[in-house]
Amino acid sequence: MLFDSLGLRAELITAVSKKGYATPTSIQAESIPLILQGRDLMGGAQTGTGKTASFTLPVLQRLMESGDAKTKAGTVRALILTPTRELAAQVAESVSDYGQHVPLSSFVIFGGVNINPQKQTLRKGVDILVATPGRLLDHVSQNTVDLSSVEILVLDEADRMLDMGFIRDIKKVLAVLPKQKQTLLFSATFSPDIKKLANGLLKTPALVEVAKENSASELVSQVIHPVDKKRKHTLLSFLIGSNNWKQVLVFTRTKHSANKLTERLNKDGITAAAIHGNKSQGARTKALANFKSNDIRVLVATDIAARGLDIDQLPHVVNFELPNVPEDYVHRIGRTGRAGTEGEAISLVCVDELKLLKGIERLIKSDLKKVTLDGYEPDPTIKPEPIQNGRHKQHSKKPAAKAAPHSKPKSARPKRRNNQNNSAHRPDNFGNR
């Protein structure tokens, strides 16, 4: 099957050809004709399946063929919601690439950057708006965007938006949208919460599910290297140096771990940069650009910040720390082994993470290969420590002293500092408005 058999217009086929594509992926072949018919759709597709083009191309065509083809000042005709800045930028780039030969305007908005230039563009009206929920609501509250004329709504990576706690924001957005519209929902998994959202949002939707849930590409070789926690960064530097890896995406559980590892790699002479929710948008964009251009060898990322990263022929993914959620393991290693190219996924696992590893193996229904490297054998006397909220539990050096019989009342005592309120140690659930 070729793209020109899906009912797409010549202008879009030309843009697809310029990107070097001739044959649609499964999600594209099944979704595009249904969306062109005006159907609501619930699509199950993981990263690397061509999901973005499966809705971008038909949305462009639907708007071109719509009777009300002129965008009014301040209005939006198609709204695409994404969970993170990086994914929003990636989707906006696809809209621009595929729409280069059609007379439609597009724009992307997200937090972390000056809102005023966004206001100026939105007041003119936009055919296709790609947005993160928080920044979109900022504009709604300031009356700089009118969503009452939206013809098509797309929720991309809906599962991740719910995981990040955006359900309230999504409901607020839905409240200002017209009832009559075409709605497309894409998700890597169909959890009960996703199904509940879909039931209240979609009207007799078509269901397209092409990727096996919780599966990894057969082109990705997976291996576990057991190692003590304190020796992980040394082993990572050894692997990168001895194998002469030029491009490595490394995952950590927390922002603090990402910063610390990046600093150590650079001290070892391995150029690296980190991306996470506490980094400015400019810093994140620069780090990703340097990684894609091979100006740095290692990009260290948290799970949230990595959503939407699209790196052609990425050869190596390393789990410096296993994720708390087993499904995130599949998302992580799905960054490599794309488009028919082979990839390698390596996980450095300490004794603390053995329960997490078992959870991953249960999910993917496979026992991962374990290879202990000479000189990095784990110390069998080390006992596991609990991992809480994406980080290792902090232990006091001294046990807490019992209160004296005549100690000060509770209100008069100095407040203890709660480490969980320290954003440097939080799981990366923030900073992606």
Coordinates of C-alpha atoms in Angstrom, one line a residue:
M1 CA 0.0 0.0 0.0
L2 CA 1.2 3.5 -0.9
F3 CA 0.2 6.9 0.6
D4 CA -1.6 7.9 -2.6
S5 CA -4.1 5.0 -2.0
L6 CA -5.3 6.5 1.3
G7 CA -7.3 9.4 -0.3
L8 CA -4.8 12.1 0.5
R9 CA -4.5 15.2 -1.7
A10 CA -1.6 15.7 -4.0
E11 CA -0.2 18.6 -2.0
L12 CA 0.1 16.3 1.1
I13 CA 1.5 13.4 -0.9
T14 CA 4.3 15.7 -2.2
A15 CA 5.2 16.7 1.3
V16 CA 5.2 13.1 2.4
S17 CA 7.5 12.2 -0.5
K18 CA 9.9 15.0 0.4
K19 CA 10.3 13.5 3.9
G20 CA 11.3 10.2 2.2
Y21 CA 8.2 8.2 2.9
A22 CA 6.3 6.1 0.4
T23 CA 4.6 3.4 2.4
P24 CA 2.4 4.2 5.3
T25 CA 2.8 2.4 8.7
S26 CA 0.0 0.3 10.1
I27 CA -1.4 3.1 12.3
Q28 CA -1.3 5.5 9.3
A29 CA -3.0 3.1 6.9
E30 CA -5.8 2.3 9.3
S31 CA -6.4 5.8 10.8
I32 CA -6.1 8.2 7.9
P33 CA -9.1 6.9 5.8
L34 CA -11.3 6.9 9.0
I35 CA -10.3 10.4 10.0
L36 CA -10.9 11.7 6.4
Q37 CA -14.5 10.3 6.8
G38 CA -15.0 12.6 9.8
R39 CA -15.1 9.7 12.3
D40 CA -14.1 10.1 15.9
L41 CA -11.2 7.8 16.6
M42 CA -9.4 6.1 19.5
G43 CA -5.9 5.1 18.4
G44 CA -3.6 2.8 20.3
A45 CA -0.1 3.4 19.2
Q46 CA 3.3 3.6 20.9
T47 CA 6.2 5.8 20.2
G48 CA 7.9 5.2 16.9
T49 CA 4.8 3.9 15.0
G50 CA 4.2 7.0 12.8
K51 CA 1.4 8.1 15.0
T52 CA 1.9 11.8 14.5
A53 CA 1.5 11.7 10.7
S54 CA -1.6 9.5 11.1
F55 CA -3.5 12.4 12.5
T56 CA -1.5 15.4 11.1
L57 CA -2.1 14.5 7.4
P58 CA -5.9 14.0 7.6
V59 CA -6.4 17.0 9.9
L60 CA -4.7 19.2 7.3
Q61 CA -6.9 17.8 4.5
R62 CA -10.1 18.1 6.5
L63 CA -9.4 21.8 7.2
M64 CA -8.6 22.3 3.5
E65 CA -11.9 20.8 2.4
S66 CA -14.0 22.5 5.1
G67 CA -16.7 24.8 4.0
D68 CA -15.6 27.6 6.4
A69 CA -12.0 27.7 5.2
K70 CA -11.1 31.1 6.5
T71 CA -9.9 31.5 10.1
K72 CA -11.4 34.4 12.0
A73 CA -9.3 36.7 14.2
G74 CA -8.5 35.1 17.5
T75 CA -10.0 31.7 16.7
V76 CA -8.6 28.2 16.2
R77 CA -9.9 25.5 13.8
A78 CA -7.9 22.5 14.9
L79 CA -6.5 22.0 18.4
I80 CA -3.8 19.4 19.3
L81 CA -3.1 18.9 23.0
T82 CA 0.2 17.2 24.1
P83 CA 1.6 16.6 27.6
T84 CA 5.0 18.1 27.2
R85 CA 6.9 21.0 25.5
E86 CA 9.1 18.6 23.6
L87 CA 6.2 16.7 22.1
A88 CA 4.4 19.9 21.3
A89 CA 7.4 21.2 19.4
Q90 CA 7.8 17.8 17.6
V91 CA 4.1 17.7 16.5
A92 CA 4.2 21.4 15.4
E93 CA 7.3 20.6 13.3
S94 CA 5.3 17.7 11.6
V95 CA 2.4 20.0 10.9
S96 CA 4.7 22.5 9.3
D97 CA 6.5 19.8 7.2
Y98 CA 3.4 18.1 6.0
G99 CA 1.5 21.4 5.5
Q100 CA 4.2 23.2 3.6
H101 CA 2.2 23.2 0.3
V102 CA -1.2 24.1 1.7
P103 CA -2.6 27.5 2.7
L104 CA -3.1 26.8 6.4
S105 CA -1.4 28.5 9.4
S106 CA -0.1 26.6 12.4
F107 CA 1.4 27.7 15.8
V108 CA 2.7 26.0 18.9
I109 CA 2.4 27.3 22.5
F110 CA 3.8 25.9 25.8
G111 CA 5.1 27.3 29.1
G112 CA 8.6 28.2 30.0
V113 CA 8.8 31.0 27.4
N114 CA 7.5 34.6 27.2
I115 CA 3.7 34.6 26.7
N116 CA 3.5 38.0 25.0
P117 CA 4.7 36.9 21.5
Q118 CA 2.2 34.0 21.7
K119 CA -0.6 36.5 22.4
Q120 CA 0.2 38.5 19.3
T121 CA 0.0 35.5 17.0
L122 CA -3.1 34.0 18.6
R123 CA -5.0 37.3 18.2
K124 CA -4.6 37.0 14.4
G125 CA -6.2 33.5 14.4
V126 CA -4.6 30.1 13.7
D127 CA -5.8 27.2 11.7
I128 CA -3.9 24.5 13.7
L129 CA -2.8 25.2 17.3
V130 CA -0.5 22.7 19.1
A131 CA -0.5 23.3 22.8
T132 CA 0.2 22.0 26.3
P133 CA -2.8 22.2 28.6
G134 CA -1.4 24.7 31.2
R135 CA -0.3 27.3 28.7
L136 CA -3.5 27.0 26.7
L137 CA -5.5 27.7 29.8
D138 CA -3.3 30.7 30.5
H139 CA -4.4 32.2 27.1
V140 CA -8.1 31.2 27.7
S141 CA -8.1 33.0 31.0
Q142 CA -6.6 36.1 29.4
N143 CA -9.0 36.0 26.5
T144 CA -6.2 35.8 23.9
V145 CA -7.6 32.7 22.2
D146 CA -11.1 31.8 21.2
L147 CA -11.8 28.0 21.1
S148 CA -15.5 28.2 20.2
S149 CA -14.8 27.5 16.5
V150 CA -12.6 24.4 16.9
E151 CA -13.6 21.8 14.3
I152 CA -11.1 19.1 15.3
L153 CA -9.6 18.2 18.7
V154 CA -6.6 15.8 19.0
L155 CA -5.5 14.4 22.4
D156 CA -2.0 13.1 21.8
E157 CA -0.4 10.7 24.3
A158 CA -3.6 10.9 26.4
D159 CA -2.2 8.3 28.9
R160 CA 0.7 10.5 29.7
M161 CA -1.5 13.6 30.2
L162 CA -3.5 11.7 32.8
D163 CA -0.3 10.3 34.4
M164 CA 0.9 13.9 34.8
G165 CA -2.3 15.0 36.4
F166 CA -3.7 17.1 33.5
I167 CA -7.2 15.6 33.7
R168 CA -8.6 18.8 35.4
D169 CA -6.9 21.0 32.8
I170 CA -8.3 18.8 30.0
K171 CA -11.8 19.1 31.4
K172 CA -11.5 22.9 31.6
V173 CA -10.4 23.0 27.9
L174 CA -13.3 20.7 26.9
A175 CA -15.7 23.0 28.7
V176 CA -14.9 25.9 26.2
L177 CA -14.9 23.8 23.1
P178 CA -18.0 23.4 20.9
K179 CA -20.0 20.2 21.3
Q180 CA -20.0 19.6 17.5
K181 CA -16.5 18.6 16.6
Q182 CA -14.4 15.7 15.4
T183 CA -12.3 14.2 18.3
L184 CA -9.2 12.0 18.0
L185 CA -7.6 10.4 21.0
F186 CA -4.2 8.6 20.8
S187 CA -2.7 6.6 23.7
A188 CA 0.0 4.0 24.1
T189 CA -2.2 2.1 26.6
F190 CA -6.0 1.9 27.2
S191 CA -6.2 2.0 31.0
P192 CA -9.6 2.3 32.7
D193 CA -9.1 6.0 33.1
I194 CA -8.4 6.4 29.4
K195 CA -11.5 4.4 28.5
K196 CA -13.5 6.6 30.9
L197 CA -12.2 9.7 29.3
A198 CA -12.9 8.4 25.8
N199 CA -16.4 7.3 26.7
G200 CA -17.3 10.8 27.7
L201 CA -15.6 12.5 24.9
L202 CA -15.9 10.4 21.7
K203 CA -19.0 9.7 19.7
T204 CA -19.2 6.2 18.3
P205 CA -15.5 6.2 17.7
A206 CA -13.5 3.9 15.4
L207 CA -11.0 1.9 17.3
V208 CA -7.5 1.4 15.8
E209 CA -4.9 -0.5 17.8
V210 CA -1.9 -1.5 15.9
A211 CA 0.9 -1.9 18.4
K212 CA 1.0 -4.8 20.8
E213 CA 0.6 -3.3 24.2
N214 CA 3.6 -3.4 26.4
S215 CA 5.9 -4.9 23.7
A216 CA 9.3 -3.8 22.5
S217 CA 10.6 -3.9 19.0
E218 CA 12.3 -7.1 18.0
L219 CA 15.1 -5.0 16.5
V220 CA 16.1 -3.8 20.0
S221 CA 18.6 -6.0 21.9
Q222 CA 18.0 -5.8 25.6
V223 CA 20.6 -6.6 28.3
I224 CA 20.9 -6.1 32.1
H225 CA 24.3 -5.3 33.7
P226 CA 24.1 -6.0 37.5
V227 CA 26.2 -3.4 39.3
D228 CA 26.4 -1.7 42.7
K229 CA 24.6 1.6 42.9
K230 CA 27.8 3.6 43.7
R231 CA 29.6 2.2 40.7
K232 CA 26.9 2.8 38.1
H233 CA 28.4 6.0 36.7
T234 CA 31.8 4.5 36.4
L235 CA 30.4 1.5 34.5
L236 CA 28.5 3.9 32.2
S237 CA 31.6 5.9 31.4
F238 CA 33.5 2.6 30.8
L239 CA 30.8 1.3 28.4
I240 CA 30.6 4.6 26.4
G241 CA 34.4 4.9 26.2
S242 CA 35.4 1.3 25.5
N243 CA 32.7 0.9 22.8
N244 CA 33.2 4.4 21.4
W245 CA 29.5 5.1 21.5
K246 CA 28.8 8.5 19.8
Q247 CA 25.1 9.0 20.6
V248 CA 23.6 7.6 23.8
L249 CA 20.2 8.5 25.4
V250 CA 20.4 7.9 29.2
F251 CA 17.4 7.7 31.5
T252 CA 17.2 8.6 35.2
R253 CA 14.3 8.6 37.6
T254 CA 14.8 12.1 39.0
K255 CA 16.0 15.5 38.0
H256 CA 18.6 15.4 40.7
S257 CA 20.1 12.2 39.3
A258 CA 20.1 13.6 35.8
N259 CA 22.1 16.7 36.9
K260 CA 24.5 14.7 39.0
L261 CA 25.2 12.1 36.3
T262 CA 25.6 14.8 33.6
E263 CA 28.2 16.5 35.8
R264 CA 30.1 13.2 36.3
L265 CA 30.1 12.3 32.7
N266 CA 31.5 15.7 31.7
K267 CA 34.3 15.3 34.3
D268 CA 35.1 12.0 32.7
G269 CA 35.6 13.7 29.4
I270 CA 32.3 12.5 27.9
T271 CA 30.2 15.4 26.6
A272 CA 26.7 15.3 28.1
A273 CA 23.7 17.5 28.8
A274 CA 20.5 17.0 30.8
I275 CA 16.9 17.7 30.0
H276 CA 14.2 17.7 32.7
G277 CA 11.3 19.9 34.0
N278 CA 13.5 22.3 35.9
K279 CA 15.5 23.2 32.8
S280 CA 14.4 26.3 30.8
Q281 CA 12.9 25.7 27.4
G282 CA 15.9 27.3 25.8
A283 CA 18.3 25.0 27.6
R284 CA 16.2 21.9 26.7
T285 CA 16.0 22.9 23.0
K286 CA 19.7 23.6 22.9
A287 CA 20.6 20.3 24.5
L288 CA 18.4 18.3 22.1
A289 CA 19.8 20.2 19.1
N290 CA 23.4 19.5 20.2
F291 CA 22.6 15.8 20.7
K292 CA 21.0 15.4 17.3
S293 CA 24.0 17.2 15.6
N294 CA 26.4 15.0 17.6
D295 CA 28.0 18.0 19.3
I296 CA 27.4 16.1 22.6
R297 CA 27.6 12.3 23.0
V298 CA 25.1 11.8 25.8
L299 CA 21.7 13.2 26.5
V300 CA 20.5 12.4 30.1
A301 CA 16.7 12.7 30.5
T302 CA 13.8 12.0 32.8
D303 CA 10.8 10.1 31.5
I304 CA 8.6 13.2 31.3
A305 CA 11.1 15.4 29.6
A306 CA 11.8 12.6 27.0
R307 CA 8.2 12.4 25.8
G308 CA 8.1 13.6 22.2
L309 CA 11.8 13.1 21.5
D310 CA 12.2 11.9 18.0
I311 CA 15.8 11.1 17.1
D312 CA 16.5 9.3 13.9
Q313 CA 18.4 6.0 14.1
L314 CA 19.3 6.4 17.8
P315 CA 21.7 3.4 18.4
H316 CA 21.8 3.2 22.2
V317 CA 19.5 3.7 25.2
V318 CA 20.7 3.2 28.7
N319 CA 18.5 2.9 31.8
F320 CA 20.9 4.3 34.4
E321 CA 18.0 3.9 36.8
L322 CA 15.0 1.6 36.2
P323 CA 11.6 3.4 36.1
N324 CA 9.1 3.0 38.9
V325 CA 6.4 2.2 36.4
P326 CA 7.1 -0.9 34.2
E327 CA 5.3 0.6 31.2
D328 CA 7.9 3.4 31.1
Y329 CA 10.6 0.9 30.4
V330 CA 8.8 0.0 27.1
H331 CA 8.5 3.7 26.3
R332 CA 12.2 4.3 27.1
I333 CA 13.6 1.6 24.9
G334 CA 11.2 2.4 22.2
R335 CA 13.4 5.4 21.4
T336 CA 15.8 3.0 19.6
G337 CA 15.2 0.3 17.0
R338 CA 13.0 2.4 14.8
A339 CA 12.3 2.5 11.1
G340 CA 13.9 -0.9 10.5
T341 CA 17.2 -0.1 12.2
E342 CA 18.7 -2.1 15.0
G343 CA 19.1 -0.6 18.5
E344 CA 20.5 -1.5 21.9
A345 CA 18.9 -1.0 25.3
I346 CA 21.1 -1.5 28.3
S347 CA 20.0 -1.3 32.0
L348 CA 22.3 -0.8 34.9
V349 CA 20.6 -2.6 37.8
C350 CA 21.6 -2.5 41.5
V351 CA 20.2 -4.6 44.3
D352 CA 17.6 -1.9 45.2
E353 CA 16.0 -2.3 41.8
L354 CA 15.5 -6.0 41.6
K355 CA 11.7 -5.7 42.4
L356 CA 11.4 -3.1 39.6
L357 CA 13.2 -5.5 37.2
K358 CA 10.8 -8.3 38.1
G359 CA 7.9 -6.0 37.4
I360 CA 9.3 -5.1 34.0
E361 CA 9.9 -8.8 33.1
R362 CA 6.3 -9.7 34.1
L363 CA 5.0 -6.9 31.9
I364 CA 6.9 -7.8 28.8
K365 CA 6.5 -11.6 29.6
S366 CA 10.2 -12.2 29.1
D367 CA 13.3 -12.8 31.3
L368 CA 15.9 -10.2 30.2
K369 CA 19.5 -11.3 29.6
K370 CA 21.8 -10.6 32.5
V371 CA 25.5 -10.0 31.9
T372 CA 27.9 -9.3 34.8
L373 CA 31.0 -7.5 33.5
D374 CA 34.4 -8.2 34.9
G375 CA 35.5 -5.8 37.5
Y376 CA 31.9 -4.6 38.2
E377 CA 30.6 -7.6 40.0
P378 CA 28.0 -6.6 42.6
D379 CA 28.9 -6.9 46.3
P380 CA 26.6 -9.7 47.6
T381 CA 26.7 -8.3 51.1
I382 CA 24.9 -5.1 50.2
K383 CA 21.3 -5.1 51.3
P384 CA 18.6 -3.4 49.2
E385 CA 17.3 0.0 50.2
P386 CA 13.7 1.1 49.5
I387 CA 12.9 3.4 46.6
Q388 CA 10.2 5.9 47.3
N389 CA 8.6 8.5 45.0
G390 CA 11.2 8.0 42.3
R391 CA 14.2 8.2 44.6
H392 CA 16.0 6.3 47.2
K393 CA 14.6 6.7 50.7
Q394 CA 16.6 9.2 52.7
H395 CA 17.9 7.9 56.0
S396 CA 18.9 10.1 58.9
K397 CA 22.5 9.6 60.1
K398 CA 21.3 9.6 63.7
P399 CA 18.1 8.2 65.1
A400 CA 15.6 10.9 66.1
A401 CA 15.9 11.8 69.8
K402 CA 12.9 11.3 72.1
A403 CA 11.2 14.5 73.2
A404 CA 12.1 15.7 76.7
P405 CA 9.3 15.7 79.3
H406 CA 9.3 19.5 79.5
S407 CA 10.2 20.3 75.9
K408 CA 8.7 23.2 74.0
P409 CA 5.1 22.9 72.7
K410 CA 5.0 21.6 69.1
S411 CA 4.1 25.0 67.6
A412 CA 7.2 26.6 69.1
R413 CA 9.6 24.0 67.7
P414 CA 11.6 24.8 64.6
K415 CA 10.0 23.2 61.5
R416 CA 11.8 20.3 59.9
R417 CA 12.7 20.6 56.3
N418 CA 10.8 18.0 54.2
N419 CA 12.9 16.6 51.4
Q420 CA 9.9 15.7 49.4
N421 CA 9.2 19.4 48.9
N422 CA 12.6 19.9 47.4
S423 CA 12.0 20.1 43.6
A424 CA 15.5 18.9 42.9
H425 CA 14.5 15.5 44.3
R426 CA 11.0 15.2 43.1
P427 CA 9.9 12.8 40.4
D428 CA 9.8 14.8 37.1
N429 CA 6.1 15.6 37.2
F430 CA 6.4 19.4 37.0
G431 CA 7.5 22.1 34.7
N432 CA 5.7 21.0 31.5
R433 CA 2.8 23.4 31.4

